[in-house]
Amino acid sequence: MKYIIIVLAFLAMSCNNKAEDAHAHNEDGSHVGEEIPRLSHTIWTDKTELFVEFPALIVGNGSKFAAHFTVLDNHQPVRDGSVTVSLIKDGKGIRNMVDAPSSPGIFSPAIQPKEAGNYQLVFELATPEYSDKISIDDVVVYATTDEALEALGTEEEDEGISFLKEQAWKIDFQTAPVVSGKIYDVINTSGVWMPSPGSTKSLAAKSNGVVDFKVNNLTEGTAVKQGQLLMSLNSQGLASNNLSTDIASAKATFQQAKSEYERKKELYESKIVPKSEFEKVESSFEIAKANYQSLVSGVSGGSKQIRAPFDGFIKSITVSNGDYVEQGVALVTIGTHQSRVLKAQLAPNYGLAMGNVQGIWYQDNDNLWKDVTDAEGKILSIGKDVERENPLISVFAEVNANVDMPIGSLTPVQIAMGNATQNTMIPVNALLEDYGSYSVIVQLSGESFERRPVQIGKRNGENVEILEGLQVGEVVVTTGAYQVKMASMSGSTPAHGHEH
């Protein structure tokens, strides 16, 4: 009987404990087991993308932020620097600073609010390269967890494509905002690259001598730097036209003429010799001086040096190592990629004239569209006459940007003309094409994306008009869209690689 009483007492105690557990509370009065809702914000500035996740702010509770900072120029994580987070109301507040990321791109400051209300949440980023300030308005601090739960509810599963910041940071990835811009009617044609005046220069022998190459494997296409020694002309050992002998003779003549000039100058200033006699001596001195300076210019070790006049490449070589050449013979021609003329041709019925042409775009060696006006390029001229054998109008444009394409090669060209219309546009690289239909990857938040069909209009170089599917201010993926697309087809959501 005694054992039965003990068992019954134990069961009664167990039931009481269960009842207490079912009604247990946190220190703030909320029920134990109810998870604090999490919030997230994504904000873009001109320099930075901030994607921040944190538990709802509750009086007395410490909230730790997972603040992901991405440098927009190269879409890489911020690896060095500090972040200060401030919670501000009526000009007052609290702040906390961390002086380094907890992992590349992720900073983890914490805040413990003291009073409920509406606040401004400010993140101040300071890196060795730049600083940025990002504000989030109307951030609510709740009095209790129950109040936060009632206001925010439970967290719902995001239906977008999950692609973590850590994934994007590891690949070639880039985004761009959807903007409103000018869209032109364009003429699609092709152009041919031609050398521009001054983009090539032939170097000739300035004295007689034997050619000595100073660059190993000097061939056509070899890259050269301004001032680089390419070859020298050596006349040592030659019985005639010896540079050292010519320099010595020119120096003696120059010194003699200089002495005579200085003597006559004193006499002329003293009005002992007439002006005509002094001018004759002065002329002889100037000629001797110029001749001597010309001979010694570019001479080192008794050899005449041939140096590259600018950065570029060897376009042609007309001599061989060891050849004897005479003064004036062409030795080498240097070309540059920095300046070209782009010649395009089109039918005259388009009515193209300098007055209505608005721009010209071309594709570079990487198939990227470029504007001829980059690096101060310009449209040079538009032909007015056509020939019977070639009834096309020629359009010439100067391109000063680096063009790593051979002279004479072809490239796609777009010529904008007429009046522009204002419409939504995105970089053409953002487009995904499937059997004639187009879509883009839209960034909904820092780590959430969606694939959205779009209807496109005119293409203007690197930009394309969007007729339907996007709103100005949205953000699309321009590089790495295929990887996000593949993530949407994998059927699984990758686990977060950082603390949440």
Short mmCIF file of C-alpha atoms in Angstrom, two decimals:
data_model
loop_
_atom_site.label_atom_id
_atom_site.label_comp_id
_atom_site.label_asym_id
_atom_site.label_seq_id
_atom_site.Cartn_x
_atom_site.Cartn_y
_atom_site.Cartn_z
CA MET A 1 0.00 0.00 0.00
CA LYS A 2 2.91 2.28 0.82
CA TYR A 3 4.40 1.80 -2.66
CA ILE A 4 1.07 2.67 -4.31
CA ILE A 5 0.94 5.98 -2.41
CA ILE A 6 4.50 6.88 -3.50
CA VAL A 7 3.71 6.20 -7.18
CA LEU A 8 0.56 8.29 -7.05
CA ALA A 9 2.48 11.16 -5.46
CA PHE A 10 5.12 10.97 -8.21
CA LEU A 11 2.48 11.04 -10.93
CA ALA A 12 0.85 14.07 -9.34
CA MET A 13 4.16 15.94 -9.25
CA SER A 14 4.82 15.06 -12.90
CA CYS A 15 1.45 16.43 -13.98
CA ASN A 16 2.05 19.66 -12.09
CA ASN A 17 5.43 20.09 -13.80
CA LYS A 18 3.85 19.59 -17.27
CA ALA A 19 1.21 22.16 -16.49
CA GLU A 20 3.86 24.66 -15.46
CA ASP A 21 5.92 23.96 -18.59
CA ALA A 22 2.90 24.53 -20.81
CA HIS A 23 2.50 28.00 -19.36
CA ALA A 24 6.17 28.99 -18.97
CA HIS A 25 7.08 32.58 -19.93
CA ASN A 26 10.16 34.51 -21.02
CA GLU A 27 11.44 37.37 -18.90
CA ASP A 28 9.48 39.83 -21.05
CA GLY A 29 6.22 37.92 -20.50
CA SER A 30 6.08 36.10 -23.83
CA HIS A 31 5.62 32.34 -24.04
CA VAL A 32 8.70 30.16 -24.05
CA GLY A 33 9.27 28.46 -27.39
CA GLU A 34 7.93 31.28 -29.55
CA GLU A 35 10.76 32.37 -31.87
CA ILE A 36 11.36 36.09 -32.34
CA PRO A 37 10.50 37.07 -35.93
CA ARG A 38 13.44 37.95 -38.18
CA LEU A 39 13.55 40.96 -40.47
CA SER A 40 15.66 41.68 -43.55
CA HIS A 41 16.33 44.75 -45.68
CA THR A 42 18.22 45.27 -48.95
CA ILE A 43 19.41 48.76 -49.86
CA TRP A 44 21.55 49.89 -52.80
CA THR A 45 23.65 53.04 -52.95
CA ASP A 46 25.91 54.16 -55.79
CA LYS A 47 28.78 52.23 -54.18
CA THR A 48 27.39 49.50 -51.99
CA GLU A 49 24.69 46.87 -51.61
CA LEU A 50 23.63 46.21 -47.99
CA PHE A 51 21.65 43.06 -47.21
CA VAL A 52 21.00 42.88 -43.47
CA GLU A 53 19.13 40.29 -41.41
CA PHE A 54 18.28 40.64 -37.71
CA PRO A 55 15.68 39.56 -35.10
CA ALA A 56 12.90 42.05 -34.44
CA LEU A 57 14.06 44.78 -32.08
CA ILE A 58 12.55 44.34 -28.60
CA VAL A 59 13.16 46.41 -25.49
CA GLY A 60 15.79 44.75 -23.33
CA ASN A 61 16.70 42.13 -25.92
CA GLY A 62 20.06 42.18 -27.64
CA SER A 63 19.70 41.93 -31.43
CA LYS A 64 22.68 40.76 -33.48
CA PHE A 65 22.84 41.86 -37.11
CA ALA A 66 24.12 39.86 -40.07
CA ALA A 67 25.04 42.81 -42.31
CA HIS A 68 26.29 41.74 -45.75
CA PHE A 69 28.22 44.51 -47.56
CA THR A 70 28.97 44.15 -51.29
CA VAL A 71 31.12 46.55 -53.33
CA LEU A 72 29.04 47.18 -56.45
CA ASP A 73 31.96 47.95 -58.80
CA ASN A 74 33.15 44.34 -58.79
CA HIS A 75 30.40 42.72 -56.70
CA GLN A 76 32.88 41.49 -54.14
CA PRO A 77 32.51 41.35 -50.34
CA VAL A 78 33.95 44.11 -48.19
CA ARG A 79 36.97 42.39 -46.66
CA ASP A 80 38.50 45.21 -44.61
CA GLY A 81 37.02 48.04 -42.62
CA SER A 82 34.60 48.84 -39.82
CA VAL A 83 30.83 49.15 -39.48
CA THR A 84 28.96 51.31 -36.98
CA VAL A 85 25.24 50.65 -36.45
CA SER A 86 23.13 53.36 -34.79
CA LEU A 87 19.52 53.30 -33.59
CA ILE A 88 18.34 56.91 -33.61
CA LYS A 89 15.14 58.66 -32.46
CA ASP A 90 14.67 62.42 -32.14
CA GLY A 91 18.38 62.96 -32.67
CA LYS A 92 19.38 60.61 -29.86
CA GLY A 93 20.13 56.92 -29.77
CA ILE A 94 22.56 54.10 -29.18
CA ARG A 95 25.31 52.72 -31.35
CA ASN A 96 27.74 49.87 -31.65
CA MET A 97 30.83 49.44 -33.82
CA VAL A 98 32.71 46.39 -35.05
CA ASP A 99 36.17 47.01 -36.46
CA ALA A 100 36.34 44.02 -38.80
CA PRO A 101 34.02 41.58 -40.58
CA SER A 102 33.23 38.31 -38.81
CA SER A 103 33.76 36.67 -42.21
CA PRO A 104 34.43 38.27 -45.63
CA GLY A 105 31.61 40.70 -46.37
CA ILE A 106 29.62 40.02 -43.17
CA PHE A 107 29.69 42.33 -40.15
CA SER A 108 27.94 41.37 -36.89
CA PRO A 109 27.26 44.41 -34.68
CA ALA A 110 24.61 44.17 -31.93
CA ILE A 111 22.11 46.61 -30.41
CA GLN A 112 20.01 46.35 -27.22
CA PRO A 113 17.10 48.85 -27.41
CA LYS A 114 15.95 50.60 -24.25
CA GLU A 115 12.64 52.16 -25.30
CA ALA A 116 9.84 51.19 -27.69
CA GLY A 117 9.01 53.36 -30.68
CA ASN A 118 9.88 54.15 -34.29
CA TYR A 119 13.58 54.61 -35.04
CA GLN A 120 16.04 55.19 -37.85
CA LEU A 121 18.61 52.41 -38.28
CA VAL A 122 21.89 53.71 -39.71
CA PHE A 123 24.87 51.69 -40.96
CA GLU A 124 28.15 53.55 -41.49
CA LEU A 125 30.76 51.64 -43.49
CA ALA A 126 34.41 52.72 -43.49
CA THR A 127 36.91 50.84 -45.69
CA PRO A 128 40.46 51.68 -46.79
CA GLU A 129 39.06 52.54 -50.25
CA TYR A 130 35.84 54.44 -49.49
CA SER A 131 33.08 55.21 -46.97
CA ASP A 132 29.31 54.86 -47.23
CA LYS A 133 26.27 55.61 -45.08
CA ILE A 134 23.04 53.64 -45.40
CA SER A 135 19.83 54.46 -43.52
CA ILE A 136 16.66 52.44 -42.91
CA ASP A 137 13.69 54.54 -41.77
CA ASP A 138 10.71 53.53 -39.61
CA VAL A 139 12.33 50.62 -37.83
CA VAL A 140 10.06 49.61 -34.94
CA VAL A 141 11.28 48.69 -31.47
CA TYR A 142 8.60 46.55 -29.75
CA ALA A 143 7.88 46.56 -26.02
CA THR A 144 7.56 42.75 -25.79
CA THR A 145 8.03 39.63 -27.90
CA ASP A 146 4.26 39.07 -27.92
CA GLU A 147 3.80 42.54 -29.39
CA ALA A 148 6.38 41.75 -32.09
CA LEU A 149 4.71 38.43 -32.85
CA GLU A 150 1.29 40.06 -33.09
CA ALA A 151 2.59 42.77 -35.42
CA LEU A 152 4.85 40.63 -37.61
CA GLY A 153 3.38 37.15 -37.36
CA THR A 154 5.46 34.09 -38.05
CA GLU A 155 8.12 34.07 -40.73
CA GLU A 156 6.89 32.77 -44.08
CA GLU A 157 8.97 30.78 -46.52
CA ASP A 158 10.34 32.94 -49.36
CA GLU A 159 9.07 31.67 -52.71
CA GLY A 160 11.91 33.28 -54.66
CA ILE A 161 15.09 31.63 -55.93
CA SER A 162 17.59 31.42 -53.07
CA PHE A 163 21.11 32.43 -54.09
CA LEU A 164 23.29 33.35 -51.15
CA LYS A 165 25.70 36.27 -51.02
CA GLU A 166 28.51 33.79 -50.37
CA GLN A 167 27.64 32.09 -53.68
CA ALA A 168 27.51 35.36 -55.62
CA TRP A 169 30.83 36.51 -54.16
CA LYS A 170 32.58 33.39 -55.45
CA ILE A 171 31.62 33.82 -59.13
CA ASP A 172 31.69 36.53 -61.78
CA PHE A 173 28.50 38.32 -60.73
CA GLN A 174 27.03 41.77 -61.33
CA THR A 175 23.72 43.59 -61.08
CA ALA A 176 22.29 46.82 -62.50
CA PRO A 177 19.22 48.92 -61.76
CA VAL A 178 16.33 49.21 -64.20
CA VAL A 179 16.37 52.82 -65.42
CA SER A 180 14.42 55.16 -67.67
CA GLY A 181 16.48 56.42 -70.57
CA LYS A 182 16.54 57.65 -74.15
CA ILE A 183 15.85 55.03 -76.81
CA TYR A 184 16.65 55.68 -80.49
CA ASP A 185 15.74 54.04 -83.74
CA VAL A 186 18.88 52.28 -84.95
CA ILE A 187 20.33 51.09 -88.24
CA ASN A 188 22.12 47.75 -87.91
CA THR A 189 25.13 47.43 -90.18
CA SER A 190 28.81 46.53 -89.98
CA GLY A 191 32.03 48.50 -89.94
CA VAL A 192 35.67 47.99 -90.82
CA TRP A 193 38.61 49.13 -88.68
CA MET A 194 41.03 51.56 -90.34
CA PRO A 195 44.17 53.26 -89.00
CA SER A 196 43.64 56.83 -87.88
CA PRO A 197 46.07 59.65 -88.64
CA GLY A 198 48.80 59.54 -86.03
CA SER A 199 48.03 55.97 -84.93
CA THR A 200 51.04 54.65 -86.87
CA LYS A 201 54.55 56.03 -87.24
CA SER A 202 57.44 54.85 -89.37
CA LEU A 203 60.92 55.14 -87.88
CA ALA A 204 63.75 55.79 -90.34
CA ALA A 205 67.52 55.50 -89.99
CA LYS A 206 69.00 58.82 -88.92
CA SER A 207 72.50 57.74 -89.83
CA ASN A 208 74.29 55.02 -91.74
CA GLY A 209 75.12 51.87 -89.81
CA VAL A 210 74.57 48.21 -89.05
CA VAL A 211 71.19 47.28 -87.53
CA ASP A 212 71.35 45.71 -84.08
CA PHE A 213 68.01 44.50 -82.61
CA LYS A 214 67.73 45.27 -78.88
CA VAL A 215 64.49 43.31 -78.26
CA ASN A 216 64.49 39.53 -78.27
CA ASN A 217 62.19 38.02 -80.89
CA LEU A 218 61.27 41.41 -82.35
CA THR A 219 58.47 40.51 -84.78
CA GLU A 220 55.24 41.96 -86.09
CA GLY A 221 52.67 42.23 -83.30
CA THR A 222 55.24 42.61 -80.49
CA ALA A 223 53.95 45.01 -77.82
CA VAL A 224 56.22 47.98 -77.10
CA LYS A 225 56.26 50.80 -74.54
CA GLN A 226 56.94 54.48 -75.16
CA GLY A 227 60.70 55.13 -75.04
CA GLN A 228 61.60 51.42 -75.26
CA LEU A 229 64.88 50.76 -77.11
CA LEU A 230 64.05 48.69 -80.20
CA MET A 231 67.28 48.69 -82.21
CA SER A 232 70.49 50.63 -82.74
CA LEU A 233 72.63 51.63 -85.74
CA ASN A 234 76.32 51.00 -85.21
CA SER A 235 78.88 52.48 -87.62
CA GLN A 236 82.02 51.68 -85.66
CA GLY A 237 84.70 50.11 -87.87
CA LEU A 238 83.29 51.59 -91.08
CA ALA A 239 85.87 53.40 -93.21
CA SER A 240 83.32 55.95 -94.40
CA ASN A 241 80.09 57.31 -92.95
CA ASN A 242 81.38 56.52 -89.49
CA LEU A 243 79.04 58.09 -86.91
CA SER A 244 81.78 58.68 -84.32
CA THR A 245 83.94 60.43 -86.91
CA ASP A 246 80.98 62.52 -88.12
CA ILE A 247 80.14 63.54 -84.54
CA ALA A 248 83.73 64.50 -83.80
CA SER A 249 83.89 66.56 -86.99
CA ALA A 250 80.53 68.23 -86.28
CA LYS A 251 81.58 69.00 -82.71
CA ALA A 252 84.79 70.68 -83.89
CA THR A 253 82.89 72.74 -86.45
CA PHE A 254 80.29 73.71 -83.82
CA GLN A 255 82.90 74.78 -81.26
CA GLN A 256 84.76 76.81 -83.88
CA ALA A 257 81.55 78.49 -85.02
CA LYS A 258 80.57 79.18 -81.40
CA SER A 259 83.91 80.83 -80.66
CA GLU A 260 83.67 82.99 -83.79
CA TYR A 261 80.04 83.90 -82.94
CA GLU A 262 80.90 85.00 -79.40
CA ARG A 263 83.87 87.10 -80.66
CA LYS A 264 81.82 88.80 -83.39
CA LYS A 265 78.96 89.42 -80.96
CA GLU A 266 81.22 91.47 -78.66
CA LEU A 267 82.53 93.43 -81.64
CA TYR A 268 79.00 94.01 -82.97
CA GLU A 269 77.77 95.22 -79.58
CA SER A 270 80.76 97.59 -79.53
CA LYS A 271 79.78 98.72 -83.04
CA ILE A 272 83.12 97.67 -84.46
CA VAL A 273 81.69 95.26 -87.10
CA PRO A 274 78.58 95.84 -89.23
CA LYS A 275 75.32 94.02 -88.58
CA SER A 276 75.49 92.08 -91.88
CA GLU A 277 78.83 90.53 -90.93
CA PHE A 278 77.56 89.54 -87.47
CA GLU A 279 74.37 88.00 -88.91
CA LYS A 280 76.43 85.88 -91.31
CA VAL A 281 78.53 84.52 -88.43
CA GLU A 282 75.38 83.97 -86.32
CA SER A 283 73.77 81.96 -89.14
CA SER A 284 76.84 79.73 -89.49
CA PHE A 285 76.83 79.13 -85.74
CA GLU A 286 73.14 78.10 -85.66
CA ILE A 287 73.63 75.67 -88.57
CA ALA A 288 76.68 74.07 -86.93
CA LYS A 289 74.81 73.80 -83.63
CA ALA A 290 71.76 72.14 -85.21
CA ASN A 291 73.94 69.69 -87.17
CA TYR A 292 75.89 68.67 -84.08
CA GLN A 293 72.75 68.27 -81.90
CA SER A 294 71.08 66.18 -84.60
CA LEU A 295 74.04 63.81 -84.78
CA VAL A 296 74.39 63.31 -81.01
CA SER A 297 70.61 63.00 -80.42
CA GLY A 298 69.75 59.41 -79.51
CA VAL A 299 73.39 58.32 -79.51
CA SER A 300 74.72 56.04 -76.80
CA GLY A 301 78.01 54.16 -76.87
CA GLY A 302 78.69 55.38 -80.39
CA SER A 303 75.41 53.94 -81.74
CA LYS A 304 72.25 55.68 -82.91
CA GLN A 305 69.27 54.41 -80.87
CA ILE A 306 65.81 53.74 -82.27
CA ARG A 307 63.10 54.03 -79.58
CA ALA A 308 59.31 53.55 -79.63
CA PRO A 309 57.50 56.93 -79.87
CA PHE A 310 54.42 55.69 -77.97
CA ASP A 311 52.81 52.61 -76.42
CA GLY A 312 51.70 50.23 -79.15
CA PHE A 313 52.84 47.28 -81.21
CA ILE A 314 55.18 46.50 -84.08
CA LYS A 315 53.18 46.88 -87.26
CA SER A 316 55.97 46.01 -89.70
CA ILE A 317 59.75 45.55 -89.84
CA THR A 318 61.57 46.26 -93.10
CA VAL A 319 65.13 45.29 -92.08
CA SER A 320 66.83 42.25 -90.58
CA ASN A 321 69.21 42.08 -87.66
CA GLY A 322 72.74 42.80 -88.97
CA ASP A 323 71.69 44.64 -92.15
CA TYR A 324 73.67 47.69 -93.23
CA VAL A 325 71.34 50.64 -93.94
CA GLU A 326 71.86 54.17 -95.12
CA GLN A 327 70.38 57.29 -93.62
CA GLY A 328 66.67 57.75 -94.43
CA VAL A 329 65.86 54.04 -94.93
CA ALA A 330 62.61 52.93 -93.17
CA LEU A 331 63.36 50.50 -90.34
CA VAL A 332 60.14 49.75 -88.43
CA THR A 333 56.52 50.95 -88.21
CA ILE A 334 54.79 51.29 -84.83
CA GLY A 335 51.00 51.13 -84.47
CA THR A 336 48.67 51.75 -81.54
CA HIS A 337 45.32 50.30 -80.45
CA GLN A 338 44.41 53.59 -78.79
CA SER A 339 43.07 55.35 -81.86
CA ARG A 340 41.21 53.95 -84.86
CA VAL A 341 38.80 55.05 -87.54
CA LEU A 342 35.63 52.98 -87.86
CA LYS A 343 34.12 53.04 -91.35
CA ALA A 344 30.51 51.89 -91.78
CA GLN A 345 28.41 51.88 -94.93
CA LEU A 346 24.66 51.93 -95.44
CA ALA A 347 22.10 52.58 -98.13
CA PRO A 348 21.41 56.26 -98.92
CA ASN A 349 17.62 55.83 -98.55
CA TYR A 350 17.97 56.05 -94.74
CA GLY A 351 18.58 59.78 -95.17
CA LEU A 352 21.41 59.80 -92.65
CA ALA A 353 23.12 63.14 -92.17
CA MET A 354 25.28 64.78 -89.50
CA GLY A 355 22.19 66.60 -88.29
CA ASN A 356 20.17 63.51 -87.38
CA VAL A 357 22.79 60.94 -86.39
CA GLN A 358 22.63 60.61 -82.60
CA GLY A 359 25.27 58.01 -81.84
CA ILE A 360 27.23 55.01 -83.05
CA TRP A 361 27.91 51.79 -81.15
CA TYR A 362 30.28 48.96 -82.08
CA GLN A 363 31.21 45.57 -80.65
CA ASP A 364 34.70 45.06 -79.27
CA ASN A 365 36.79 41.89 -79.24
CA ASP A 366 34.79 40.57 -76.26
CA ASN A 367 31.48 41.11 -78.08
CA LEU A 368 30.57 43.96 -75.72
CA TRP A 369 28.86 47.04 -77.10
CA LYS A 370 30.84 50.27 -76.85
CA ASP A 371 30.00 53.89 -77.66
CA VAL A 372 32.35 55.65 -80.09
CA THR A 373 32.17 58.76 -77.88
CA ASP A 374 33.97 56.92 -75.06
CA ALA A 375 37.49 58.31 -74.45
CA GLU A 376 36.52 61.46 -76.39
CA GLY A 377 35.85 59.68 -79.67
CA LYS A 378 33.55 61.34 -82.20
CA ILE A 379 31.71 61.03 -85.49
CA LEU A 380 34.03 62.46 -88.15
CA SER A 381 31.97 62.65 -91.32
CA ILE A 382 29.11 61.22 -93.36
CA GLY A 383 29.51 60.87 -97.10
CA LYS A 384 27.26 62.80 -99.47
CA ASP A 385 28.05 61.06 -102.75
CA VAL A 386 27.82 57.45 -103.91
CA GLU A 387 29.66 55.62 -106.65
CA ARG A 388 28.18 53.47 -109.37
CA GLU A 389 30.25 50.46 -108.30
CA ASN A 390 29.46 50.95 -104.59
CA PRO A 391 26.13 52.77 -104.09
CA LEU A 392 26.47 53.17 -100.32
CA ILE A 393 26.98 56.12 -97.98
CA SER A 394 30.14 55.96 -95.85
CA VAL A 395 30.14 56.97 -92.18
CA PHE A 396 33.47 57.62 -90.42
CA ALA A 397 33.95 57.72 -86.66
CA GLU A 398 37.07 58.20 -84.55
CA VAL A 399 37.48 55.68 -81.73
CA ASN A 400 40.04 56.63 -79.08
CA ALA A 401 39.35 53.71 -76.73
CA ASN A 402 41.59 50.66 -76.83
CA VAL A 403 40.56 48.49 -79.80
CA ASP A 404 42.31 45.13 -79.76
CA MET A 405 41.14 44.14 -83.25
CA PRO A 406 43.22 43.91 -86.45
CA ILE A 407 43.17 46.67 -89.04
CA GLY A 408 40.77 45.62 -91.79
CA SER A 409 38.61 43.40 -89.55
CA LEU A 410 34.82 43.76 -89.37
CA THR A 411 32.62 44.51 -86.38
CA PRO A 412 28.83 44.87 -85.89
CA VAL A 413 27.70 48.51 -85.79
CA GLN A 414 24.52 50.28 -84.70
CA ILE A 415 23.82 53.84 -85.84
CA ALA A 416 21.23 55.80 -83.83
CA MET A 417 19.23 58.44 -85.65
CA GLY A 418 16.15 60.61 -85.27
CA ASN A 419 14.44 61.69 -82.07
CA ALA A 420 14.63 59.63 -78.89
CA THR A 421 11.74 58.31 -76.81
CA GLN A 422 11.95 57.90 -73.05
CA ASN A 423 11.36 54.36 -71.84
CA THR A 424 12.46 51.63 -69.45
CA MET A 425 15.77 49.98 -70.31
CA ILE A 426 18.35 47.55 -68.94
CA PRO A 427 21.79 46.32 -70.06
CA VAL A 428 21.41 43.85 -72.91
CA ASN A 429 23.66 41.40 -70.99
CA ALA A 430 20.82 40.84 -68.52
CA LEU A 431 18.67 39.08 -71.14
CA LEU A 432 18.16 35.30 -71.10
CA GLU A 433 16.84 33.94 -74.40
CA ASP A 434 14.91 30.72 -74.87
CA TYR A 435 13.68 30.03 -78.41
CA GLY A 436 12.94 33.67 -79.14
CA SER A 437 11.43 34.47 -75.74
CA TYR A 438 13.27 36.65 -73.27
CA SER A 439 13.48 36.75 -69.50
CA VAL A 440 15.65 38.33 -66.81
CA ILE A 441 16.70 37.45 -63.28
CA VAL A 442 15.31 40.08 -60.88
CA GLN A 443 16.92 40.54 -57.46
CA LEU A 444 14.06 40.74 -54.97
CA SER A 445 16.33 41.05 -51.95
CA GLY A 446 19.91 40.32 -51.01
CA GLU A 447 19.57 36.56 -51.40
CA SER A 448 16.23 36.16 -53.16
CA PHE A 449 15.72 36.28 -56.94
CA GLU A 450 13.05 35.47 -59.47
CA ARG A 451 13.06 34.73 -63.17
CA ARG A 452 10.65 37.05 -64.97
CA PRO A 453 9.59 37.10 -68.64
CA VAL A 454 9.99 40.44 -70.42
CA GLN A 455 9.01 41.91 -73.74
CA ILE A 456 11.85 43.81 -75.39
CA GLY A 457 11.88 46.64 -77.90
CA LYS A 458 14.77 48.47 -79.55
CA ARG A 459 18.40 47.71 -78.81
CA ASN A 460 20.72 50.69 -78.40
CA GLY A 461 24.23 49.36 -78.09
CA GLU A 462 24.69 47.97 -74.59
CA ASN A 463 21.09 48.76 -73.56
CA VAL A 464 17.75 47.26 -74.57
CA GLU A 465 14.27 48.74 -74.28
CA ILE A 466 11.83 46.89 -71.98
CA LEU A 467 8.19 47.17 -73.08
CA GLU A 468 6.70 44.90 -70.39
CA GLY A 469 7.86 43.03 -67.31
CA LEU A 470 10.03 45.47 -65.33
CA GLN A 471 9.64 48.66 -63.34
CA VAL A 472 12.20 51.44 -62.97
CA GLY A 473 14.14 50.95 -59.74
CA GLU A 474 14.13 47.16 -59.78
CA VAL A 475 17.50 45.41 -59.94
CA VAL A 476 18.45 42.76 -62.53
CA VAL A 477 21.40 40.41 -62.78
CA THR A 478 23.67 41.32 -65.69
CA THR A 479 26.49 38.82 -65.06
CA GLY A 480 25.86 35.45 -63.44
CA ALA A 481 22.19 35.18 -64.41
CA TYR A 482 22.76 31.68 -65.78
CA GLN A 483 24.05 30.46 -62.39
CA VAL A 484 20.96 31.85 -60.65
CA LYS A 485 18.79 30.18 -63.27
CA MET A 486 20.50 26.86 -62.58
CA ALA A 487 19.89 27.34 -58.85
CA SER A 488 16.17 27.68 -59.55
CA MET A 489 16.21 24.35 -61.41
CA SER A 490 18.15 22.43 -58.75
CA GLY A 491 15.04 21.93 -56.61
CA SER A 492 16.90 22.52 -53.35
CA THR A 493 17.66 25.57 -51.27
CA PRO A 494 21.31 25.83 -50.21
CA ALA A 495 22.01 26.22 -46.54
CA HIS A 496 23.18 29.57 -45.27
CA GLY A 497 26.90 29.86 -44.83
CA HIS A 498 26.63 32.56 -42.15
CA GLU A 499 24.94 33.00 -38.79
CA HIS A 500 21.24 33.89 -38.80
#
